[in-house]
mmCIF file of C-alpha atoms in Angstrom:
data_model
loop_
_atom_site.group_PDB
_atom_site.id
_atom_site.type_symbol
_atom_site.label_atom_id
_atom_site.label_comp_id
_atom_site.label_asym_id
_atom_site.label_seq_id
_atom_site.Cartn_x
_atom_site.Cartn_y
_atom_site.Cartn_z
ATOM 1 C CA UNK A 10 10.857 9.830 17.125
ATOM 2 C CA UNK A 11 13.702 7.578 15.861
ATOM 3 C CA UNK A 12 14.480 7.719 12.034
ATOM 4 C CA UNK A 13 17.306 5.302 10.660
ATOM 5 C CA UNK A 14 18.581 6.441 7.127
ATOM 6 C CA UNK A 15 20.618 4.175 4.573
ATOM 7 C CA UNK A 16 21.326 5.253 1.099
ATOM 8 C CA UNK A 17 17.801 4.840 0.048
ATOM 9 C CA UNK A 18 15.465 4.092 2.489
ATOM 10 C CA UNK A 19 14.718 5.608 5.774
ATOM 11 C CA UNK A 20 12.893 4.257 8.814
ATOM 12 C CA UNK A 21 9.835 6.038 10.740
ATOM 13 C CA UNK A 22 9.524 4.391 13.636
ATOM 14 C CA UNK A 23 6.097 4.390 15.551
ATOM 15 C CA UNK A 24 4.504 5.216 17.818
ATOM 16 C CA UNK A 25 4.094 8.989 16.407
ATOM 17 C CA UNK A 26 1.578 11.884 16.758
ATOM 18 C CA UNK A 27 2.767 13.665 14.174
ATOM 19 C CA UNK A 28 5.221 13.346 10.794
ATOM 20 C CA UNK A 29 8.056 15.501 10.754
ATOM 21 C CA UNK A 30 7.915 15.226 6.734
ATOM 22 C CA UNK A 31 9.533 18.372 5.803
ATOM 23 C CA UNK A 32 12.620 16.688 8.083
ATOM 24 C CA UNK A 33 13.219 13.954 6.192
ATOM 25 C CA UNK A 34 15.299 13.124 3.155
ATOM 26 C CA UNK A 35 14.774 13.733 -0.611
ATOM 27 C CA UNK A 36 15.010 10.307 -1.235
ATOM 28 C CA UNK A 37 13.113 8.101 1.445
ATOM 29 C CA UNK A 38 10.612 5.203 1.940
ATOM 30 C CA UNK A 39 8.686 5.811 5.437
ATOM 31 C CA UNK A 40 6.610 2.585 6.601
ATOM 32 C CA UNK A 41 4.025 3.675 8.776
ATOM 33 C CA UNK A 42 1.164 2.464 10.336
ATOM 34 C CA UNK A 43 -2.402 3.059 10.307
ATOM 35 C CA UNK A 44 -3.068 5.774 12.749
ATOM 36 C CA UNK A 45 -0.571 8.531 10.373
ATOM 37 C CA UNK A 46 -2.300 7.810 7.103
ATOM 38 C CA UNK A 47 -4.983 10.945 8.583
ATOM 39 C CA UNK A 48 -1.906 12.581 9.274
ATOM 40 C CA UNK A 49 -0.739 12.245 5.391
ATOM 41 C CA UNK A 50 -4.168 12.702 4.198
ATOM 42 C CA UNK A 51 -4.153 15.807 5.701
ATOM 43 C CA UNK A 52 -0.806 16.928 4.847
ATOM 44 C CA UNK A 53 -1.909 16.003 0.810
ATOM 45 C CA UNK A 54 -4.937 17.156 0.892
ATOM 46 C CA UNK A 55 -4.920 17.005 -3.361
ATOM 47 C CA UNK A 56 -5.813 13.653 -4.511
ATOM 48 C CA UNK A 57 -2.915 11.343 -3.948
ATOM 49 C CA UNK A 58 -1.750 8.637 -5.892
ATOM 50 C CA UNK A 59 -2.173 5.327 -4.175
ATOM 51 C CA UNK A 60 -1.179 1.339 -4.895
ATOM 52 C CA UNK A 61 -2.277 -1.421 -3.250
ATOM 53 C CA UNK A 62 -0.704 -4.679 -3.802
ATOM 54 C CA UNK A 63 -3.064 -7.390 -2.910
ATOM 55 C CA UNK A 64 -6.699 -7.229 -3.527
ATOM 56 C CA UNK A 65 -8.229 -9.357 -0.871
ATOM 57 C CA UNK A 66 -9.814 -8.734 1.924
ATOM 58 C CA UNK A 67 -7.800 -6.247 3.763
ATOM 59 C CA UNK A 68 -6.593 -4.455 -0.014
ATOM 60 C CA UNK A 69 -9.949 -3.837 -1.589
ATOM 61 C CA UNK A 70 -11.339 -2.588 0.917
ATOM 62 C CA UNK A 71 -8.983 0.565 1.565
ATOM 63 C CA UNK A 72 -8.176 0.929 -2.084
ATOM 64 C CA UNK A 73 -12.024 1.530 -2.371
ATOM 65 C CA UNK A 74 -12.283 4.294 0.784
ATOM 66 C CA UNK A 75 -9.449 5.903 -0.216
ATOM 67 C CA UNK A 76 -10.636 5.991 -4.354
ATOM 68 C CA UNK A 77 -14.450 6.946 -2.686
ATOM 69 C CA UNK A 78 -12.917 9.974 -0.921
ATOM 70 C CA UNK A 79 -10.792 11.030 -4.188
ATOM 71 C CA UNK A 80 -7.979 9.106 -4.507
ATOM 72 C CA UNK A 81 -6.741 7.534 -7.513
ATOM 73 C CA UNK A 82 -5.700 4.336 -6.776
ATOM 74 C CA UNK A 83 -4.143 1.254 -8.449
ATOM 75 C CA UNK A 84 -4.446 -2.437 -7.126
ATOM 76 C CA UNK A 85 -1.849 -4.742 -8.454
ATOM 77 C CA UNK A 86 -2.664 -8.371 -7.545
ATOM 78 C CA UNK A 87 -0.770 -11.586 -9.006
ATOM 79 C CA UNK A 88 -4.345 -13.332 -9.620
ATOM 80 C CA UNK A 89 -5.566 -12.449 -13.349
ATOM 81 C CA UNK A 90 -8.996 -13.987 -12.832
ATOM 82 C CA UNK A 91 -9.356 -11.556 -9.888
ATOM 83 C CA UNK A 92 -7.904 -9.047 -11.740
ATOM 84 C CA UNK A 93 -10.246 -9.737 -14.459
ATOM 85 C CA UNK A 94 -13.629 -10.088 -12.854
ATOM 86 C CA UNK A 95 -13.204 -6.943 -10.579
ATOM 87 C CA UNK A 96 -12.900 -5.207 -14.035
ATOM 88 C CA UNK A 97 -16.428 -7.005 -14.361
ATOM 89 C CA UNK A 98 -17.707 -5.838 -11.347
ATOM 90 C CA UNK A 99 -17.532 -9.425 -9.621
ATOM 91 C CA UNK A 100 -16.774 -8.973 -6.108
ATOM 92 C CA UNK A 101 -14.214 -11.660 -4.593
ATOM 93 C CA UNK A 102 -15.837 -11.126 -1.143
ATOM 94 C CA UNK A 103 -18.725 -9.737 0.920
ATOM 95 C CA UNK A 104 -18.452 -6.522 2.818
ATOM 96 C CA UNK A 105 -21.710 -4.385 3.045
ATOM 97 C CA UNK A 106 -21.785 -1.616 0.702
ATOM 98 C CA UNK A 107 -17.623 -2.961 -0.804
ATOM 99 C CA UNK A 108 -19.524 -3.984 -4.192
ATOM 100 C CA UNK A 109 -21.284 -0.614 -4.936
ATOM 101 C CA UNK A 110 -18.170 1.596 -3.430
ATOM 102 C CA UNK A 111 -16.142 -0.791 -5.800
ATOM 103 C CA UNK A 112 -18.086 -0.377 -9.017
ATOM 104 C CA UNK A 113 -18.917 3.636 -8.242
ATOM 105 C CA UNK A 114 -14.833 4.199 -8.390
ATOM 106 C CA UNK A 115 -14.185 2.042 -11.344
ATOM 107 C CA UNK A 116 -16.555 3.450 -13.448
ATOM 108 C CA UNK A 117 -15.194 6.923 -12.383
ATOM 109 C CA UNK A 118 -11.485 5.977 -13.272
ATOM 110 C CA UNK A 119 -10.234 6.721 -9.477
ATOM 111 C CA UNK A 120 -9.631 2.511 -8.921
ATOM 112 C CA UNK A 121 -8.217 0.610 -11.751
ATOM 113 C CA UNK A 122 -7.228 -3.128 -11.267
ATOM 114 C CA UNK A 123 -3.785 -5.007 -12.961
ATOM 115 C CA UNK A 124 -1.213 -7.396 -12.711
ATOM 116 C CA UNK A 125 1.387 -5.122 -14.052
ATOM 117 C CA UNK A 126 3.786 -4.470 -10.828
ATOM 118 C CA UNK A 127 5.674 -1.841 -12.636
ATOM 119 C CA UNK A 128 3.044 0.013 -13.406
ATOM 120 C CA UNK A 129 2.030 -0.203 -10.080
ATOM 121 C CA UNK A 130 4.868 1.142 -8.775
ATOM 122 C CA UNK A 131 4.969 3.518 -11.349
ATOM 123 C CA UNK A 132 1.903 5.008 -10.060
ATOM 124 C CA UNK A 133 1.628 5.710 -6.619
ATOM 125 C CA UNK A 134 3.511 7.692 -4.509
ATOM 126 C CA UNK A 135 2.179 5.520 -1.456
ATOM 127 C CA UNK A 136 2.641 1.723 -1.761
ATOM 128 C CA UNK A 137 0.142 -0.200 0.604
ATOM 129 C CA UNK A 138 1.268 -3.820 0.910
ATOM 130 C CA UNK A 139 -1.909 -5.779 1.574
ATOM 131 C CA UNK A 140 -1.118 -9.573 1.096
ATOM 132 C CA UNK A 141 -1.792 -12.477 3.077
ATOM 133 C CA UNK A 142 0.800 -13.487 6.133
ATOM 134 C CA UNK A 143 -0.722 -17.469 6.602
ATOM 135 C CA UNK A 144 0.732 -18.969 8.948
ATOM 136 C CA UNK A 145 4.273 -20.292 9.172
ATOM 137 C CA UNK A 146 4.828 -24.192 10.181
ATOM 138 C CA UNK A 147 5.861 -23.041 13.460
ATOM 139 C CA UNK A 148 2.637 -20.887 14.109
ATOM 140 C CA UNK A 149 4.325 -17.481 12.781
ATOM 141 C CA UNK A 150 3.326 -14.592 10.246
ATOM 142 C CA UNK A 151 4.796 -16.389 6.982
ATOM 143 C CA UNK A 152 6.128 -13.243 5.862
ATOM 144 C CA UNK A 153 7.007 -14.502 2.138
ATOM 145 C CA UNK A 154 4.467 -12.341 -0.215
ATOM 146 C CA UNK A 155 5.076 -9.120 2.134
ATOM 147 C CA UNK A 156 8.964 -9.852 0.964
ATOM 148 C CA UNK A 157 8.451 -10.329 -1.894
ATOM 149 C CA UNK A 158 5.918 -7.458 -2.589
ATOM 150 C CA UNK A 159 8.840 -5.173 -0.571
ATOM 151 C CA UNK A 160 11.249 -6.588 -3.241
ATOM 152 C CA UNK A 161 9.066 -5.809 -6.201
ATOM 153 C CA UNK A 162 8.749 -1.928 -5.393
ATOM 154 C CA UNK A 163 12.411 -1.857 -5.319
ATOM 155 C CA UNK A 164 12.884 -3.636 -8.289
ATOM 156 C CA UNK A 165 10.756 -0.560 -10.279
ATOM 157 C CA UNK A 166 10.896 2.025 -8.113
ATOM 158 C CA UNK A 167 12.348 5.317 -9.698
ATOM 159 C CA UNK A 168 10.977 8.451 -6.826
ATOM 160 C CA UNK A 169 10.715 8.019 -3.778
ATOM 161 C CA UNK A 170 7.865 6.301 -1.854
ATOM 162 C CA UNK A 171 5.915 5.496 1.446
ATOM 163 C CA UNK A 172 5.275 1.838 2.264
ATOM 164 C CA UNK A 173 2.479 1.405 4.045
ATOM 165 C CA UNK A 174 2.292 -1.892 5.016
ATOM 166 C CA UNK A 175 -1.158 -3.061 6.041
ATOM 167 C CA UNK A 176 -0.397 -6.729 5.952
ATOM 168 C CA UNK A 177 -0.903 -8.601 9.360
ATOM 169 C CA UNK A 178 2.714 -8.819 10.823
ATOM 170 C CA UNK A 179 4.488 -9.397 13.818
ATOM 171 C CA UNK A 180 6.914 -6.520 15.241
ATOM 172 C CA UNK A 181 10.074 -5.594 13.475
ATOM 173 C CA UNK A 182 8.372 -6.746 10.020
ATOM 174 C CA UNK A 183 9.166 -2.644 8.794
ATOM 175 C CA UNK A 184 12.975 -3.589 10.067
ATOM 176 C CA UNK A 185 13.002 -6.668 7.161
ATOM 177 C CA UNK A 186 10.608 -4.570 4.455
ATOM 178 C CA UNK A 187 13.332 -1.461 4.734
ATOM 179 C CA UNK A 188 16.163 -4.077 4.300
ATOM 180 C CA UNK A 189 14.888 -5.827 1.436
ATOM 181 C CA UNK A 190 14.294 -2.242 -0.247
ATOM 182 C CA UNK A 191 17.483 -1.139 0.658
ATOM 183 C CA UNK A 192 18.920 -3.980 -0.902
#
């Protein structure tokens, strides 16, 4: 399994069975995919803390699983209204069962809802990036608000962390995330 270090970030790259955690740096940022977060679920099995940038489709629904299964978990989204009428309990979209899972976790303090990127940051040792890729003019992943999300945890980002990006992307999207943290 190929890991790529710089001064500050280091680079998992995938396919894996299995993280060699205790391997890797004191200071890194791993960007995995889906099939490890198990694998780091198991490995803290203590409630982790958890950000999700982007509360859309994709974001609310696994900052609610992992807040329903313990977590505590932050969502940090750039759209106050959203923001705002999640804290009401207004669901921006349908998924069976997302509105009670949603409401269950607020109400229990494990899934709390702000603009505030900092604290964001602040907060989570994991850092999902869940925001929309639309398509480029040329038919491609417009990779802007992934960049720019990759940017802002860099900008605050004071321990180290694990990028999860859960974004839609093409390959070699991890390659531009770890450069624009490294940066």
């Amino acid at each position: 399994m190929p890991l790529h270090q710089t001064s500050r970030v280091s680079l998992l790259s995938m396919p894996c069975r299995v993280a060699p955690f205790q391997r890797l740096p004191a200071t890194f940022v791993v960007f995995l995919c889906d099939t490890l977060l198990p694998y780091l679920c198991f490995l803290w099995s203590y409630s982790m803390k958890v950000t999700v940038f982007g509360i859309g489709y994709v974001g609310l629904v696994q900052a609610a699983v992992l807040a329903e299964v313990g977590h505590d978990v932050v969502c940090v989204d750039i759209n106050a209204e959203r923001v705002e009428n999640l804290k009401k309990g207004i669901i921006p979209i349908y998924e069976p069962g997302l509105t009670p899972l949603v409401q269950r976790n607020y109400e229990a303090g494990r899934l709390q809802f702000t603009t505030d990127a900092a604290l964001g940051v602040k907060h989570g040792r994991i850092q999902f990036i869940a925001v929309g890729t639309p398509p480029d003019e040329d038919g491609s992943a417009d990779l802007q608000y992934v960049l720019a999300v990759a940017k802002t945890i860099a900008t605050y980002m004071e321990s180290p962390k694990i990028i999860v990006d859960k974004s839609t992307v093409p390959v070699g999207t991890a390659d531009k995330v770890s450069a624009c943290v490294a940066e």
